[in-house]
Each structure stands twice: as structure tokens, then as C-alpha cells.
Amino acid sequence: MDYAATTPVDPRVLEAMKPYFLKKYGNSMSLHAWGREAKEALENSRETVASLMNADQEEVIFLGSGTEGSNMVLKGTAFANRKKGKHIIVSSIEHHCVLESARWLERQGFEITYLPVDKYGLVDLNALENAIKKDTILVSVMHANNEIGTIEPVEEIGKLCREKGIYFYSDAAQSYGKIPVDVEKMNVDLLMVDAHKIYGPKGTGALFIRKGTKIEPLLHGGGHEFGLRSSTVNVASIVGFAKAVEIQKKEMNSDANKQTKFRDRLIKEILKIEDSHLNGHPTKRLPNNAHFWFAYIEGESLITQLDMHGIAASTGSACSSESLEPSHVLLAIGLKPQEAHGSLRLTTGKYTTKKDVDYVLEILPKAVKRLREISPFKGGWE
Amino acid sequence: MDYAATTPVDPRVLEAMKPYFLKKYGNSMSLHAWGREAKEALENSRETVASLMNADQEEVIFLGSGTEGSNMVLKGTAFANRKKGKHIIVSSIEHHCVLESARWLERQGFEITYLPVDKYGLVDLNALENAIKKDTILVSVMHANNEIGTIEPVEEIGKLCREKGIYFYSDAAQSYGKIPVDVEKMNVDLLMVDAHKIYGPKGTGALFIRKGTKIEPLLHGGGHEFGLRSSTVNVASIVGFAKAVEIQKKEMNSDANKQTKFRDRLIKEILKIEDSHLNGHPTKRLPNNAHFWFAYIEGESLITQLDMHGIAASTGSACSSESLEPSHVLLAIGLKPQEAHGSLRLTTGKYTTKKDVDYVLEILPKAVKRLREISPFKGGWE
Amino acid sequence: MKEVFLYPETVVRHFRKPKNMGRMKNPSGIGKVGNLLCGDVLWLYIKVKKDEKGEESIADVKFECFGCVVAIGISSVLTTMVKGKPLEEALKLRKEDILGKTGPLPPIKVHCSVLAVDALHEAIYDYYLRNKTQIPEQLQKEHERIQKTLEKVEERFKKYVELQEKVFGAKKS
Amino acid sequence: MKEVFLYPETVVRHFRKPKNMGRMKNPSGIGKVGNLLCGDVLWLYIKVKKDEKGEESIADVKFECFGCVVAIGISSVLTTMVKGKPLEEALKLRKEDILGKTGPLPPIKVHCSVLAVDALHEAIYDYYLRNKTQIPEQLQKEHERIQKTLEKVEERFKKYVELQEKVFGAKKS
Ligand SMILES: Cc1ncc(COP(=O)(O)O)c(C=O)c1O
Ligand SMILES: Cc1ncc(COP(=O)(O)O)c(C=O)c1O
Ligand code: FES
Ligand code: FES
């Protein structure tokens, strides 16, 4: 139940990749036959990945990870548009790859505004409008949040940015292949997608860059990917990504229905546990994400309890070297630190069965109870 | 005969990777069992890759490509050591990933010195010593050149840099796993290696960072790889890389002997062609690299001729949008542009047979002859 | 699937089946350390018994913990190490003694073992205080360090949260 | 292995077996275009014949090329297109006509087709010059453009090489 962290590779994907490891291993930049074969596979894959986001083939480049995409967008637009301005707006619940890139830019003299969200994690359009300045060059708001699953009002955000002539970037790592992603409807100029969240291989992603967008490369070198991302092209992984996309294209809708049922059942049953609470929006959320906090217990202990029973899950409570750090997303939606410490994320996937859901519903209440027995706060916070 | 561009994946490597696609697919940062399994595979792989360069495990991080490594080193040391100085020295025959990173830094206000090489492509130690200034922060000289195969005097360069208190980076993408690489003997502070040059998967490399070296990350985010390189760890590819390293560890020496024989035979026989010339050093060269220029013909045509006979090769003559551009490496060793245009790189690998070599020696003279028949300069340059 | 542990096996075993877990009625001393905001709170109870010679020892010990796997596991390990031990001996216990028993922790988790030792010493301090026993100089110093550290961590943490609130505009409901 | 071409199949076919390749003895006109430094040199020879009505046409054509696959392939294609054609018709030939026959080239290779057309027109220009025929205005302009482009390319290229030499300290031996 931790499909949001990463997914296994679909066996059909691995099958598609194999020939590109062993036989068709050419360098896509080489002129000889092996190279041309690699080139053709690359361009076909590009078309597939572009088509599931309604983009032109020439507007999509492949990446070495989702993180690389966000780093490239933040730093690449910042450096390329320095003359226009030094101000960038990012939502406060962006993934670390956006936030840390933003912080790095802050250290280089750029100005960053962190946009607040409401208790469901939704970005407030008025706040965005107020945050925009003359020298704003980029707005970054993710499509769907990786922790609490909230789906942001990207169409409206994009529309506003377009009106103001500001680039709009959306990190769609968690949404692409799970819910519809359409760069036209979303009014985005830049959009990142990730292979290993949809049964493709790790170490591959793609970036949509609308024609005419001013951006610098992050990886300089031999000039691959239209000069925007150098590195010998990882054809096998890209072919694998494209295969995963092809599969999701066919199975996305039926799969989303199935996940939504699981999700809503998890939410309904788990909220029956005393002092348990849902995080994120009740309906504007990813079909496969259920996120909670349980009073009086700590998340790492909880997921380890679950792990003892073979259940994988995730929490927003993470170790730092002097204490546990509650997730920035949970603080941003207004949770108190001690509440955020007791958080649990369950994310289902296409290999999740009804039995798995039943099993979680059997084990989780016991695990919560057990940890509350250990807790000094079993009776309530002091 | 284009193994320097990229290699096929060894079937044993693919076999080792498979479980990490399908079953052991966990996120190495997750706390649950799948995550821990990934973590263990990651650390074992790190040890393997570190051991073949005589480095400590904690001094090696994994990358998404060789290019990423060079970008991180150049930009990361430049930004982290700005207080010390703004001067960087790179050899004039570095790979594009170093040169283009250097040029980007130049545009950000850093000062770059491009170090000349002699006619064999060897960096001149005196020139280096003269180039070093008070505010020099980094010297970048590759271990072995990817075009002409020349092996640089890295030990001496490293020693000089150490004496002067300057970081020394060496791009060992072409040497690692083919000839001995030892970060202690080489006196390097930073060293990059690449998986897809030694029968590992594309999209994976590693960077040695000596303890205490001041460097900033290139990919900011979730804090993977000791906080130095964020992105969900590509465990399958890393395991594959480690497997490839393990194999090379055993087979490197015998393989180098075999390649050297092929190489020397290719050189001896090909130089019998009229108006043909060897590029690079006669002995200080990679065991698998043979590089020539042929007067009066152009390289792209030549490799296409060879390709017609099923032979893959490479040239230093590349298309730009208005003409052909001769390789910077060949110009740096003193070739005239028209000479550089007629260059040919043959690089052998572990699947190359004596028969393959014979075949090249049969086809190549004919191909050269044919193109000379087409050339207006068959009788000599005008 | 092979079992691979992020933490020493002993720690995980104790987390799975903690010993001496729960509240104690009428303890002789309580040590309360850690901080709710940080997600680490440990309460340690001791029952002290005097033998014929007047030597004081820990007859019983219990703990309650709101915290991570290591905090819970290590606390349990510690209780098994000090149960029955004379107070003087218990006072000599250092985190190294625990880690000697469990094996090393990842650097990021070392503070969890400090937490357990601190709770023990605070409980003894509390016992001495309640019994108006003269507090050994060393323990007094330790008590002051612990209180100061707690304050510092809390302060640092509050700053972090304030920053988050300022930057991210949290604190809604 | 399936054959995948970076360039149109026709171009590759002509590269493999070029038509009308080689030097011509006593040509009526020669067009020499391209630049050695740039790695693109094309020499095109024509033999012109007058028929009874006095119409001039290309009786024979040959080419020599030091250049890339596309330059060689396209030159060959062009020779087959103009052989036997009246000069006037040959003069109307544009790169689009060749690409119409071969299919589109990658953008980076479009200039190779320009090279071939330029060589043809330069050969005809040369023929007119030798025969002191009045040169059509259009052709004169074209000739000037070609010469200017050649100069410009050469200049740009020399600058590039000089930069390389300055930066990289080339020019050894
Ligand atoms: C929303 C979001 N953005 C970015 C990333 C980073 O992707 P990667 O780890 O592949 O670099 C992830 C997942 O880790 C994510 O969930
Ligand atoms: C010497 C050298 N450095 C760097 C690279 C770049 O590696 P990659 O293409 O894997 O990014 C290569 C190969 O392409 C190389 O040969
Ligand atoms: S007690 Fe802080 S992380 Fe364990
Ligand atoms: S003629 Fe210049 S690349 Fe073909």
C-alpha cells in the first residue's frame, strides 16, 4: 500500500525493454544502423508519452528522474529569464525537488514566495493573484500532491498565469497515467511526469516544454534531446516508460474506478477508529490515496507495526538528526506537529486486491491500539 | 567497432537487474521491508563500485549519467568554493559535458582556462603549472580521451593539484573497468565513472567525492545519496552497474590483453593505406581504441560506407546546421579542419572477434578507395 | 523475503515485543524527557527498594513512549538492563552500554538512545528529590544539561515550526 | 535488423551507388561550391549540346564530392534529374524539387541540398561565361549570392577555427 513511493515494473514493460539492453543497444546519436534503430525507438516513445498529455512530440524531452525535471525547470527558467525578473512563486506543498531548488535559488539571490494552501491542501487563487508581481517569472503548483493526494485547481492557475504572461510549471509525477493530464486544458508551459510511479522503470521521466518557453539546460554536454538535456539517451528505460504509458492509456479509467472504491472503503472504515482524521480533500484527491492522522501515536512506529504484518505504508514523520520532523505538507494544511507525527499514507495500485484492503482494515486498528497502549498520552494529550 | 559510444548490456547484468524491476522494487528511502531490501542492494552495489577504484564506500554516490557527474562537479565545486576563487582549468580535449559546463560557468562570471595538449593529446604539466593561479579552485583533466584514446598523466597532475591545494577532477568514463583506476594513486578528489561503457545499463554512473570536498548538489530534493543527489534511487540499474563492475574486475586484465592485440593489429594494417595517419599516442592509449585520419575524404561518408557493410564506427566530423564541424579534440592535437573531417574511430569490445577485425581490415581500404574516387581531391589537396 | 533491518535486530525485537511497557502506579520516581512537538516523548517510572544494608536498587521499572521505533525499542532494552540494579550502578549507565548490547545505530538515530538514558537518570533524580536525598554532583549537572537541552531543542523546533507557519501560512483549521 | 534510415531512402540509395560520379574531360562548364574547411566540397561538370533549333541542353553531367552522405547522395540525385534537360529548365531547379523526389531532410542537412543546386547553377553560369552568353539577371544575382555565402561561411568558419586555436592552443605539428 505504498504505490505512491514507487511501483514495481509491469512485466510487459520489462519485456519491451529487454531487446534494448542486449541487441538494440545503440547510441541514439550514432550514425550507423544501431544508432538509427535507437533513434527510432526514442522518437516513437516520445510520441507515446506526449500523446497521453496532449502535447506535441517536439515539446517533450526525456529526463533521468522527476527530480531532475523540477531542478531543470526552476533553475533553468530562473537563469534564462533573469532579465525579466527574479521572483518565483511555489506552492507550500510542492515536492522537495521543487522546494529545495527554490531554496537554492533563494541563496543565489532570487526571491521566492511560498503560497499557502487551505486545510484540504488546495492553493488559494486569490492568494496567488496577490502574490504575483511585475517581475514574477514562474509559478509552480503541482498537479496532485504526493502525500495527501489533493488535486490542485491547475486549469484556473494556468489561466491566471497565462493572462499575466508568467510561466506555469506543474509537477504531475503523481497524476500522470492515473488521472487525465492535458497540457492544453491545464494551461501549463512546463509539466513533469515520472515513469516509476506508473509501473515503468526508475530513473526516467519526461518534461513537457511548450514551444517558445525560455529555459536553460541543467545537464550541459553533447546536445541530446534538442540540446536541452545532454547524456547518452537511456533508450531501454525510455522504451519501458512508453510501454507503461501505452498500458495506462488503455487501463487508466477502469483502474481509477477500482482504486476509488478501495480508497473510499479505506477512508470510511478507518475513520471509525477513535481519534482518527482524514488528511486532504474528501473528493478532489487521487483515486489511490488515503491519508490519515491518528492522535497520540507516532508514524514511524505505526508503519513499522504494519510492516511487521507485511503491509507497506508511509508517514509524514521523518527522522532528522535531533528529532522527528513533521512533513511540511501536513504543517501547511494546519496540522499541529504532534498531529502530523501520527500520520499514515496508504496508496493502492493495480496489483492491490480486495483481500489486501480487508487485511489492512483488520491489522491497522490493532496496530493503532497497541501503540496507544505504549503511549503516555493514551488518555489524551497532556 | 563502436564500443566507446556505448556497449550492449552483458546478459549476466540483465539477469542481476531483473528481480529489482519486478519484485524487489522498493524505494530505498522507505522504512518498510521492501524499502530496506532496496537499501541493502544499494549499499552492496556502492561497495562494489567503490572497490574497483580503491575508494571508500561513503565516498561514492550514484548518478543518472556520466554527463550529470561532470555537470555536478564543475557547477557544484564552482558554486561551493566561490569565496576561494572563480578560476577553473579544464583540458582542451575534455568531453562536451565538461566543456559545456565550463562554458556555462563562464557565462555566470567564472574564468575558465582551456589547457592545450601536445600532438598526442597529452596535457602538458608545465602549461598546467603556469595556468594555476591563486584563485584556481578546480582542475579537470580526463583519465582517457573518448575520441583518440590517449591516457593522460593523471598521477602527476593530481600530485601538482594536491601540492597547490586545488581540487582535481578526472572523467574516467572511458577508462573505468578497462584499465586500472585508483583514486589514491591518481590523487584525484573527484572522479566520474559510467555504467554503459562497460556492459552495464545506460542512465547510471557514479561519482567519487573525496571526504571533505566542498561541493553543492546539482539535483536538489529529497536528500538521497547522503544529500548530494536527490531522486528516487534507481536500484535496478545500480545493481546492474555493480554486476558489470564485478565482471570487469575479474575479466579486465585478460580482456585488455585481447583488445591491445586487436588494436595494434588494426593500427599496423590500416596505416598501410595510402595517406592514412594515426591519431593519439602510439602506446599511452586505451587498449580498445584505434583512431585515424584519411586524407581527401569525409568521415560521415566513411562511416556510412562501413555501415553498409554492417560495421559500426564513429568520426570526429559532425553536422552543424551550416557545415560539418570538425571535432575539438582533433583540432586541439593540431589537425587541420580538412584532416579532422576525414577521421575514423574504431573501438573494440569484449564481443569483438578476430573475424570482426579481419573483416574491417578487408572492407575499410575499399571504402576509403571508393570515397576517394568520388572526391575532387583524389590527387591531393588543391 | 529475507529480513533486512534498518536498525539493529535487538532494537527491532524489543520494539515488536516491548518489555516493561506501561504506566506504573505509585512509582518512586518518574523521568519525563523528550518533546511532543519533536515527536519523541519518553516517560520512565522506577520503583526503588532498599535492602538490609540500606542499598537502594530498582525493584521495578516501566516506560511509556510516544516516539519512533528506536526510541521504543531502546527504552525497552534499557529497562531490562536496569531492573534489579542498584541505583548507583544505574546512574553509571551510558548510551554506549546500550549500544554495546544492541549494536550501532544509524547516526540519525543516536539521539533516541540518549533519550532513554536521560529518562532513567531523570527518574532517579526525581526519586532523590522526593526523598530529599543529597543529589550527587554529577547527577545534578546531568539534570541541568537535560533540562537545558530540552529547552534548546524545543526552542529550535518552535522556530522551525514558526518559520513553516510564516512561510507556509499554516495554522488554520 | 530492420533498416532504419536517418536520411531519406533515395538519398541513401544514391550514396551507395552514386550515378554520374567522377571527373569529366573537357566540360562545357564547372561549378565549384563548398569549402574544404567546412568539410563540404562539390564540383559539378556539365557538357552542353545545342539541338537543331539552337536550344541548349545538358548532354552529360558528372560530379565529385568531398562531403557527407547527404551531399553525395543529393548530388547524384540531382545529376539524374538534369541530364538531358534544357539549360533553361535546369536553371529553374530548386532544392524543393529535389526534396520532392527524395522526401524531407533533417533540418541540419538542408544546406547539403542547397549545395547541389548551387553547384549546378554555378556550372551553367560558368558555361555562359565561357561562351560569352548574356547572363540572365536572375542567375547573375544567384551567382553573387553564392559567392557571398561561400565567403561568409568561410569567414565564420575561420573565426571558429581561430577561436579554437586561441582557446585550445591548436596549430601544432
Ligand atoms: C510529486 C512528486 N514530484 C517529484 C518526485 C520526484 O521524483 P523522482 O524521485 O523520480 O526524482 C516525486 C516522487 O518521488 C513525487 O511524488
Ligand atoms: C569521456 C566521456 N565523458 C562523459 C561521457 C558522457 O556520458 P553519458 O553520455 O553517459 O552522460 C562520455 C560518453 O558519452 C565519455 O566518453
Ligand atoms: S527519538 Fe527522535 S527519532 Fe527516535
Ligand atoms: S554538405 Fe554540409 S553536412 Fe552535408
GROMACS .gro file of C-alpha atoms in nm, chain A residues 28 30-34 36-37 39-40, chain D residues 1-7 16 69 109:
model
   20
   28SER     CA    1   2.085   0.732  -3.050
   30SER     CA    2   2.543   0.750  -3.374
   31LEU     CA    3   2.506   0.748  -3.747
   32HIS     CA    4   2.531   0.376  -3.806
   33ALA     CA    5   2.248   0.128  -3.815
   34TRP     CA    6   2.244   0.050  -3.442
   36ARG     CA    7   1.943   0.478  -3.609
   37GLU     CA    8   1.745   0.195  -3.455
   39LYS     CA    9   1.683   0.686  -3.257
   40GLU     CA   10   1.365   0.542  -3.400
  938MET     CA   11   1.783  -0.597  -3.833
  939LYS     CA   12   1.523  -0.368  -3.978
  940GLU     CA   13   1.675  -0.092  -4.187
  941VAL     CA   14   1.609   0.245  -4.036
  942PHE     CA   15   1.744   0.546  -4.216
  943LEU     CA   16   1.839   0.877  -4.071
  944TYR     CA   17   1.807   1.018  -4.423
  953ARG     CA   18   2.552   0.376  -5.201
 1006VAL     CA   19   2.635   1.125  -4.714
 1046LYS     CA   20   2.104   1.867  -4.356
   0.00000   0.00000   0.00000
